[in-house]
Amino acid sequence: MVPMALTPQSVTTALAAVLDPEIRRPITELGMVRSVEVRDGSPGATVLVGVDLTTSGCPLRETITRDVTAAVTALEGVAAVEVDLGVMSEEQRQALRQQLRGGAAEPVIPFAQPDSLTRVYGVASGKGGVGKSSITANLAAAMAADGLSVGVLDADIYGFSIPRMLGVTHPPTKVDDMIIPPVAHDVKVISIGMFTPAGRPVVWRGPMLHRALEQFLADVFWGDLDVLLLDLPPGTGDVAISVAQLLPSAEMLVVTTPQVAAAEVAARAGSMAAQTRQRICGVVENMSWLTQPDGSRLEIFGSGGGAQVSRALTRTLGAETRLLGQVPLDVGIREGGDTGVPTVIGNPDSEAAVALRAVAASLSHRARGLAGRQLGLSPV
């Protein structure tokens, strides 16, 4: 006999613990559980669960099947579980879109709303080759490992590299005009590289870049993020200007190397914040030194570049711009970028990982400013 506790209702309750791997909400809440049937048998019951996927080509169908099976098998009296996968109807997808957008009919940029609590950091540099994307990927992984909800937007349209560095293995899922970003190391990731054929360059001009960035901010379901990191292209071009227009409350994190020439260019890039009225949250000096076997430091690219940028931006902006950290040269950073396992995850005790986690912690605990926010005050 089937135990009294084993009912479709008890099975549904157990399924509430199964999260959609991309949306990160219970499948019961998302309307994905189509049916639950309990069939008596010996030595136990067979439970049939109907699950409707958001799209027929859902890349994580096996993950959902495995998680549903595990959750139901754990119930007393269950001998077997059968999962029947289907696809949501147009009405179901429309309801899901409205639910995820909070009832809004049209997509909006959630991070530009006055009540947004998401801290947005644009990771910028004056020139390429300073390790900006590596810094972004490791900061995101470190914050996520610390329990924050983190997203990364790879806004380096021409030189996208974040998907590889974070080990993204499958494309985004589209629910009609809504994009569900893939997740890697508990970080939600979106990049133009997920939508272009391998090896084909992106040849766009300003208006197309602006529209792509706008779509990535509005059409992607980011959920409730604590932090959104934008890996910006080097320099002060169209994308940097678009970020200032679309996300006026975003703060800039400037990455440089110790080299004087790189520091001068980075300072000019950071000074753009004065023109766009954005804040600089700090400076990170990358490739600061190479630690030798005897413990000494070899300063391959010179020294003092990060401090120079910090002083220059403090003078230009009229507010203290701190040097948040110095990250040494470490082959583990390069290896982690190639394998998709950031060094803060793959080698957390390394000198570079410790420095990167310290920068991530300083950004995670920054209080959001009042600029653009509704204070709830009314005239007397």
Short mmCIF file of C-alpha atoms in Angstrom, two decimals:
data_model
loop_
_atom_site.label_atom_id
_atom_site.label_comp_id
_atom_site.label_asym_id
_atom_site.label_seq_id
_atom_site.Cartn_x
_atom_site.Cartn_y
_atom_site.Cartn_z
CA MET A 1 0.00 0.00 0.00
CA VAL A 2 1.06 3.57 -0.65
CA PRO A 3 1.87 5.39 2.61
CA MET A 4 -0.74 8.00 3.53
CA ALA A 5 1.87 10.75 3.30
CA LEU A 6 2.64 9.99 -0.35
CA THR A 7 0.15 12.04 -2.33
CA PRO A 8 0.37 14.34 -5.35
CA GLN A 9 0.37 17.23 -2.89
CA SER A 10 3.32 15.85 -0.92
CA VAL A 11 5.21 15.22 -4.15
CA THR A 12 4.52 18.78 -5.31
CA THR A 13 5.78 20.07 -1.98
CA ALA A 14 9.01 18.13 -2.49
CA LEU A 15 9.34 19.53 -6.02
CA ALA A 16 9.34 23.06 -4.58
CA ALA A 17 12.96 22.37 -3.61
CA VAL A 18 13.93 21.86 -7.28
CA LEU A 19 15.23 25.08 -8.82
CA ASP A 20 15.37 25.87 -12.49
CA PRO A 21 19.15 25.87 -13.09
CA GLU A 22 19.07 29.14 -15.04
CA ILE A 23 16.25 31.18 -13.50
CA ARG A 24 17.12 29.95 -9.99
CA ARG A 25 13.53 29.75 -8.81
CA PRO A 26 11.45 26.69 -7.85
CA ILE A 27 9.94 24.90 -10.84
CA THR A 28 6.62 24.83 -9.02
CA GLU A 29 6.66 28.62 -8.73
CA LEU A 30 7.46 28.98 -12.44
CA GLY A 31 4.52 26.81 -13.51
CA MET A 32 6.79 24.13 -14.95
CA VAL A 33 5.16 21.19 -13.12
CA ARG A 34 2.40 20.06 -15.45
CA SER A 35 1.15 17.02 -13.56
CA VAL A 36 1.91 14.64 -10.69
CA GLU A 37 0.56 11.08 -10.54
CA VAL A 38 1.19 8.47 -7.85
CA ARG A 39 0.71 4.84 -8.87
CA ASP A 40 0.50 2.20 -6.16
CA GLY A 41 2.77 -0.79 -6.52
CA SER A 42 5.05 -3.25 -4.80
CA PRO A 43 7.48 -2.80 -3.15
CA GLY A 44 6.66 0.91 -3.51
CA ALA A 45 4.90 3.50 -5.61
CA THR A 46 5.82 4.81 -9.04
CA VAL A 47 5.56 8.58 -9.33
CA LEU A 48 5.02 10.18 -12.72
CA VAL A 49 5.95 13.87 -12.95
CA GLY A 50 5.15 15.98 -16.01
CA VAL A 51 7.49 18.94 -16.45
CA ASP A 52 7.13 21.62 -19.12
CA LEU A 53 10.44 23.19 -20.18
CA THR A 54 10.67 26.81 -21.25
CA THR A 55 11.92 25.75 -24.71
CA SER A 56 12.22 22.46 -26.56
CA GLY A 57 15.98 22.88 -26.81
CA CYS A 58 16.53 23.59 -23.12
CA PRO A 59 20.25 22.90 -22.59
CA LEU A 60 19.74 21.80 -18.98
CA ARG A 61 16.94 19.28 -19.48
CA GLU A 62 19.11 16.48 -18.08
CA THR A 63 19.88 18.55 -14.98
CA ILE A 64 16.18 19.20 -14.38
CA THR A 65 15.34 15.52 -14.88
CA ARG A 66 18.06 14.49 -12.43
CA ASP A 67 17.01 17.01 -9.77
CA VAL A 68 13.31 16.11 -10.05
CA THR A 69 14.12 12.41 -9.78
CA ALA A 70 16.33 12.96 -6.74
CA ALA A 71 13.77 15.13 -4.93
CA VAL A 72 10.91 12.64 -5.43
CA THR A 73 13.00 9.51 -4.77
CA ALA A 74 13.84 10.90 -1.33
CA LEU A 75 10.18 10.61 -0.30
CA GLU A 76 9.17 7.57 1.74
CA GLY A 77 7.40 4.89 -0.25
CA VAL A 78 8.74 5.86 -3.68
CA ALA A 79 10.17 2.96 -5.68
CA ALA A 80 10.51 4.63 -9.08
CA VAL A 81 10.21 8.05 -10.67
CA GLU A 82 9.35 8.80 -14.29
CA VAL A 83 9.80 12.31 -15.63
CA ASP A 84 7.85 13.29 -18.74
CA LEU A 85 9.34 16.40 -20.34
CA GLY A 86 7.17 18.69 -22.43
CA VAL A 87 7.34 22.27 -23.67
CA MET A 88 5.46 25.32 -22.42
CA SER A 89 2.66 26.66 -24.58
CA GLU A 90 2.66 30.25 -25.80
CA GLU A 91 0.23 31.16 -23.01
CA GLN A 92 2.52 29.61 -20.41
CA ARG A 93 5.57 31.42 -21.76
CA GLN A 94 3.70 34.72 -21.78
CA ALA A 95 2.66 34.21 -18.17
CA LEU A 96 6.25 33.32 -17.26
CA ARG A 97 7.61 36.44 -18.94
CA GLN A 98 5.15 38.66 -17.10
CA GLN A 99 5.93 36.93 -13.82
CA LEU A 100 9.68 37.36 -14.21
CA ARG A 101 9.29 40.98 -15.24
CA GLY A 102 7.15 41.71 -12.23
CA GLY A 103 4.04 42.27 -14.33
CA ALA A 104 5.68 44.80 -16.64
CA ALA A 105 4.45 44.49 -20.21
CA GLU A 106 7.64 45.81 -21.81
CA PRO A 107 11.24 45.15 -20.84
CA VAL A 108 12.97 47.81 -18.77
CA ILE A 109 16.50 48.12 -17.44
CA PRO A 110 16.04 47.07 -13.82
CA PHE A 111 19.40 48.49 -12.69
CA ALA A 112 18.43 51.98 -13.87
CA GLN A 113 15.30 52.11 -11.71
CA PRO A 114 15.40 54.38 -8.63
CA ASP A 115 14.57 51.50 -6.27
CA SER A 116 17.26 49.15 -7.59
CA LEU A 117 19.55 47.80 -4.87
CA THR A 118 22.02 46.25 -7.30
CA ARG A 119 25.53 47.64 -7.18
CA VAL A 120 26.77 48.09 -10.76
CA TYR A 121 30.50 48.24 -11.48
CA GLY A 122 31.99 48.91 -14.89
CA VAL A 123 35.49 47.44 -15.09
CA ALA A 124 37.46 49.79 -17.33
CA SER A 125 40.99 50.28 -18.59
CA GLY A 126 42.76 52.79 -20.76
CA LYS A 127 44.32 50.18 -23.02
CA GLY A 128 44.04 46.48 -23.76
CA GLY A 129 46.29 43.79 -22.36
CA VAL A 130 46.17 44.86 -18.72
CA GLY A 131 44.10 41.86 -17.61
CA LYS A 132 40.78 43.65 -17.22
CA SER A 133 38.68 40.61 -18.19
CA SER A 134 40.67 38.31 -15.90
CA ILE A 135 40.06 40.72 -13.04
CA THR A 136 36.34 40.85 -13.86
CA ALA A 137 35.94 37.07 -14.01
CA ASN A 138 37.78 36.51 -10.74
CA LEU A 139 35.95 39.28 -8.89
CA ALA A 140 32.62 37.82 -10.01
CA ALA A 141 33.55 34.29 -8.94
CA ALA A 142 34.88 35.53 -5.60
CA MET A 143 31.71 37.50 -4.85
CA ALA A 144 29.49 34.57 -5.81
CA ALA A 145 31.54 32.22 -3.62
CA ASP A 146 30.94 34.69 -0.77
CA GLY A 147 27.19 34.19 -1.15
CA LEU A 148 26.25 37.17 -3.32
CA SER A 149 23.99 37.00 -6.37
CA VAL A 150 26.26 38.13 -9.20
CA GLY A 151 25.92 38.81 -12.91
CA VAL A 152 28.54 39.65 -15.55
CA LEU A 153 27.77 41.48 -18.77
CA ASP A 154 30.58 41.10 -21.27
CA ALA A 155 30.35 44.54 -22.86
CA ASP A 156 33.67 44.17 -24.66
CA ILE A 157 31.83 43.60 -27.93
CA TYR A 158 34.91 43.33 -30.14
CA GLY A 159 37.15 41.42 -27.74
CA PHE A 160 34.73 39.28 -25.74
CA SER A 161 36.40 36.64 -23.57
CA ILE A 162 34.29 36.31 -20.42
CA PRO A 163 32.40 33.13 -21.49
CA ARG A 164 35.65 31.17 -21.77
CA MET A 165 37.13 32.65 -18.62
CA LEU A 166 34.09 31.68 -16.57
CA GLY A 167 33.67 28.30 -18.24
CA VAL A 168 30.24 28.88 -19.80
CA THR A 169 29.40 25.65 -21.60
CA HIS A 170 25.95 26.25 -23.10
CA PRO A 171 24.14 29.10 -24.85
CA PRO A 172 21.42 31.29 -23.31
CA THR A 173 17.83 30.07 -23.31
CA LYS A 174 15.28 32.27 -25.09
CA VAL A 175 11.70 32.51 -23.89
CA ASP A 176 10.38 34.41 -26.89
CA ASP A 177 11.89 37.89 -26.46
CA MET A 178 13.33 37.19 -23.02
CA ILE A 179 16.85 35.79 -22.62
CA ILE A 180 17.77 33.54 -19.70
CA PRO A 181 21.54 33.82 -19.15
CA PRO A 182 23.65 30.72 -18.54
CA VAL A 183 25.21 30.26 -15.10
CA ALA A 184 28.79 29.28 -14.33
CA HIS A 185 30.35 29.22 -10.84
CA ASP A 186 27.02 30.65 -9.61
CA VAL A 187 27.52 33.71 -11.84
CA LYS A 188 24.97 34.71 -14.49
CA VAL A 189 26.77 35.56 -17.73
CA ILE A 190 25.80 37.17 -21.01
CA SER A 191 28.06 38.06 -23.94
CA ILE A 192 27.77 38.87 -27.63
CA GLY A 193 30.06 35.89 -28.11
CA MET A 194 27.11 33.64 -27.29
CA PHE A 195 25.25 34.89 -30.36
CA THR A 196 27.97 35.01 -33.04
CA PRO A 197 29.47 32.13 -35.02
CA ALA A 198 32.88 30.99 -33.80
CA GLY A 199 35.72 32.90 -35.38
CA ARG A 200 33.55 35.59 -36.94
CA PRO A 201 34.36 39.18 -35.90
CA VAL A 202 31.74 41.69 -34.76
CA VAL A 203 31.77 44.67 -37.15
CA TRP A 204 29.42 47.23 -35.62
CA ARG A 205 29.29 50.99 -35.28
CA GLY A 206 28.08 53.15 -32.41
CA PRO A 207 24.26 52.86 -32.69
CA MET A 208 24.41 49.06 -32.97
CA LEU A 209 26.71 48.83 -29.96
CA HIS A 210 24.31 50.98 -27.93
CA ARG A 211 21.33 48.84 -28.92
CA ALA A 212 23.14 45.60 -28.10
CA LEU A 213 24.07 46.87 -24.65
CA GLU A 214 20.52 48.09 -24.07
CA GLN A 215 19.12 44.67 -25.01
CA PHE A 216 21.54 42.84 -22.74
CA LEU A 217 20.41 45.03 -19.85
CA ALA A 218 16.67 44.98 -20.54
CA ASP A 219 15.88 41.73 -22.38
CA VAL A 220 18.01 39.45 -20.20
CA PHE A 221 16.36 38.09 -17.06
CA TRP A 222 18.99 38.88 -14.44
CA GLY A 223 16.81 38.29 -11.41
CA ASP A 224 17.61 39.93 -8.09
CA LEU A 225 21.33 40.66 -8.30
CA ASP A 226 23.48 42.02 -5.51
CA VAL A 227 26.22 42.97 -7.97
CA LEU A 228 26.42 43.41 -11.74
CA LEU A 229 29.89 43.64 -13.29
CA LEU A 230 30.38 45.01 -16.80
CA ASP A 231 33.58 44.05 -18.59
CA LEU A 232 34.04 47.19 -20.70
CA PRO A 233 36.19 47.53 -23.81
CA PRO A 234 39.41 49.48 -23.29
CA GLY A 235 39.39 53.22 -23.84
CA THR A 236 36.65 55.83 -23.85
CA GLY A 237 34.60 54.86 -26.88
CA ASP A 238 30.95 54.28 -27.68
CA VAL A 239 30.29 51.54 -25.13
CA ALA A 240 31.61 53.60 -22.22
CA ILE A 241 29.38 56.49 -23.26
CA SER A 242 26.36 54.17 -23.58
CA VAL A 243 26.97 52.78 -20.09
CA ALA A 244 26.92 56.31 -18.71
CA GLN A 245 23.59 56.95 -20.47
CA LEU A 246 21.89 53.65 -19.66
CA LEU A 247 23.31 53.14 -16.14
CA PRO A 248 24.02 56.59 -14.70
CA SER A 249 24.46 55.16 -11.19
CA ALA A 250 27.15 52.67 -12.27
CA GLU A 251 30.58 53.07 -10.68
CA MET A 252 33.85 52.57 -12.53
CA LEU A 253 36.67 50.29 -11.43
CA VAL A 254 39.88 51.23 -13.25
CA VAL A 255 42.44 48.51 -14.01
CA THR A 256 46.05 49.32 -14.85
CA THR A 257 49.51 47.80 -14.73
CA PRO A 258 52.47 49.29 -12.87
CA GLN A 259 53.94 50.59 -16.15
CA VAL A 260 53.98 54.40 -16.31
CA ALA A 261 52.72 54.49 -19.91
CA ALA A 262 49.76 52.23 -19.05
CA ALA A 263 49.01 54.28 -15.93
CA GLU A 264 48.83 57.52 -17.89
CA VAL A 265 46.33 56.02 -20.34
CA ALA A 266 44.29 54.49 -17.49
CA ALA A 267 44.09 57.85 -15.74
CA ARG A 268 42.67 59.43 -18.89
CA ALA A 269 40.06 56.68 -19.14
CA GLY A 270 39.10 57.15 -15.51
CA SER A 271 38.83 60.92 -15.98
CA MET A 272 35.93 60.29 -18.34
CA ALA A 273 33.83 59.77 -15.20
CA ALA A 274 34.12 63.50 -14.51
CA GLN A 275 32.43 64.22 -17.83
CA THR A 276 29.72 61.58 -17.44
CA ARG A 277 29.19 62.35 -13.73
CA GLN A 278 29.91 58.80 -12.64
CA ARG A 279 31.80 57.71 -9.57
CA ILE A 280 35.14 55.90 -9.55
CA CYS A 281 35.04 53.19 -6.90
CA GLY A 282 38.78 52.55 -7.02
CA VAL A 283 41.84 51.36 -8.91
CA VAL A 284 43.28 47.87 -9.23
CA GLU A 285 46.91 47.39 -10.24
CA ASN A 286 47.39 44.10 -12.10
CA MET A 287 50.67 42.26 -12.86
CA SER A 288 52.31 44.18 -10.01
CA TRP A 289 55.24 41.80 -9.52
CA LEU A 290 56.39 38.24 -9.99
CA THR A 291 57.22 36.45 -6.76
CA GLN A 292 60.51 34.56 -7.08
CA PRO A 293 61.26 31.15 -5.50
CA ASP A 294 63.27 32.89 -2.77
CA GLY A 295 60.34 35.14 -1.92
CA SER A 296 61.71 38.28 -3.55
CA ARG A 297 59.64 40.31 -6.01
CA LEU A 298 60.60 40.93 -9.61
CA GLU A 299 58.82 44.05 -10.87
CA ILE A 300 58.70 43.17 -14.56
CA PHE A 301 56.51 46.15 -15.54
CA GLY A 302 57.99 48.64 -13.13
CA SER A 303 56.21 49.95 -10.07
CA GLY A 304 53.87 52.66 -8.86
CA GLY A 305 51.40 52.73 -11.75
CA GLY A 306 48.35 52.00 -9.60
CA ALA A 307 49.27 54.64 -7.04
CA GLN A 308 49.91 57.12 -9.87
CA VAL A 309 46.43 56.52 -11.31
CA SER A 310 44.91 56.83 -7.84
CA ARG A 311 46.58 60.21 -7.24
CA ALA A 312 45.74 61.52 -10.72
CA LEU A 313 42.06 60.62 -10.42
CA THR A 314 41.86 62.06 -6.92
CA ARG A 315 43.11 65.38 -8.27
CA THR A 316 40.86 65.30 -11.33
CA LEU A 317 37.66 64.22 -9.60
CA GLY A 318 38.16 66.14 -6.38
CA ALA A 319 37.41 63.03 -4.30
CA GLU A 320 39.65 60.31 -2.94
CA THR A 321 40.16 57.46 -5.39
CA ARG A 322 41.69 54.52 -3.55
CA LEU A 323 44.09 51.89 -4.81
CA LEU A 324 42.02 48.85 -3.82
CA GLY A 325 44.66 46.23 -4.43
CA GLN A 326 47.74 44.99 -6.26
CA VAL A 327 47.49 41.64 -8.02
CA PRO A 328 50.78 39.86 -8.71
CA LEU A 329 51.66 38.02 -11.89
CA ASP A 330 50.50 34.44 -11.50
CA VAL A 331 50.42 31.71 -14.12
CA GLY A 332 47.34 30.37 -12.35
CA ILE A 333 45.32 33.39 -13.51
CA ARG A 334 46.15 32.61 -17.13
CA GLU A 335 45.50 28.89 -16.69
CA GLY A 336 42.18 29.60 -14.97
CA GLY A 337 41.13 31.85 -17.83
CA ASP A 338 41.91 29.16 -20.37
CA THR A 339 40.15 26.35 -18.49
CA GLY A 340 37.16 28.36 -17.29
CA VAL A 341 37.98 27.96 -13.58
CA PRO A 342 38.98 31.36 -12.11
CA THR A 343 42.00 31.19 -9.85
CA VAL A 344 39.95 32.35 -6.82
CA ILE A 345 38.10 29.03 -7.21
CA GLY A 346 40.80 26.74 -8.58
CA ASN A 347 43.69 27.94 -6.42
CA PRO A 348 42.13 30.01 -3.63
CA ASP A 349 45.25 30.10 -1.42
CA SER A 350 47.54 31.59 -4.07
CA GLU A 351 48.93 35.08 -3.60
CA ALA A 352 46.93 36.41 -6.56
CA ALA A 353 43.67 34.81 -5.38
CA VAL A 354 44.05 36.33 -1.91
CA ALA A 355 44.59 39.78 -3.43
CA LEU A 356 41.59 39.38 -5.76
CA ARG A 357 39.30 38.25 -2.93
CA ALA A 358 40.33 41.28 -0.90
CA VAL A 359 39.32 43.59 -3.77
CA ALA A 360 36.04 41.69 -4.18
CA ALA A 361 35.32 42.06 -0.45
CA SER A 362 35.97 45.81 -0.54
CA LEU A 363 33.51 46.22 -3.43
CA SER A 364 30.92 43.90 -1.88
CA HIS A 365 30.70 45.94 1.30
CA ARG A 366 30.46 49.36 -0.31
CA ALA A 367 27.23 51.15 0.55
CA ARG A 368 25.25 52.31 -2.45
CA GLY A 369 25.04 56.08 -2.86
CA LEU A 370 21.83 58.11 -2.85
CA ALA A 371 22.21 59.45 -6.39
CA GLY A 372 19.09 58.72 -8.41
CA ARG A 373 17.23 57.08 -5.54
CA GLN A 374 13.83 58.02 -4.17
CA LEU A 375 14.16 59.13 -0.56
CA GLY A 376 10.48 58.97 0.31
CA LEU A 377 10.38 62.59 1.42
CA SER A 378 7.54 65.00 0.85
CA PRO A 379 7.33 68.78 1.41
CA VAL A 380 5.69 69.91 4.60
#
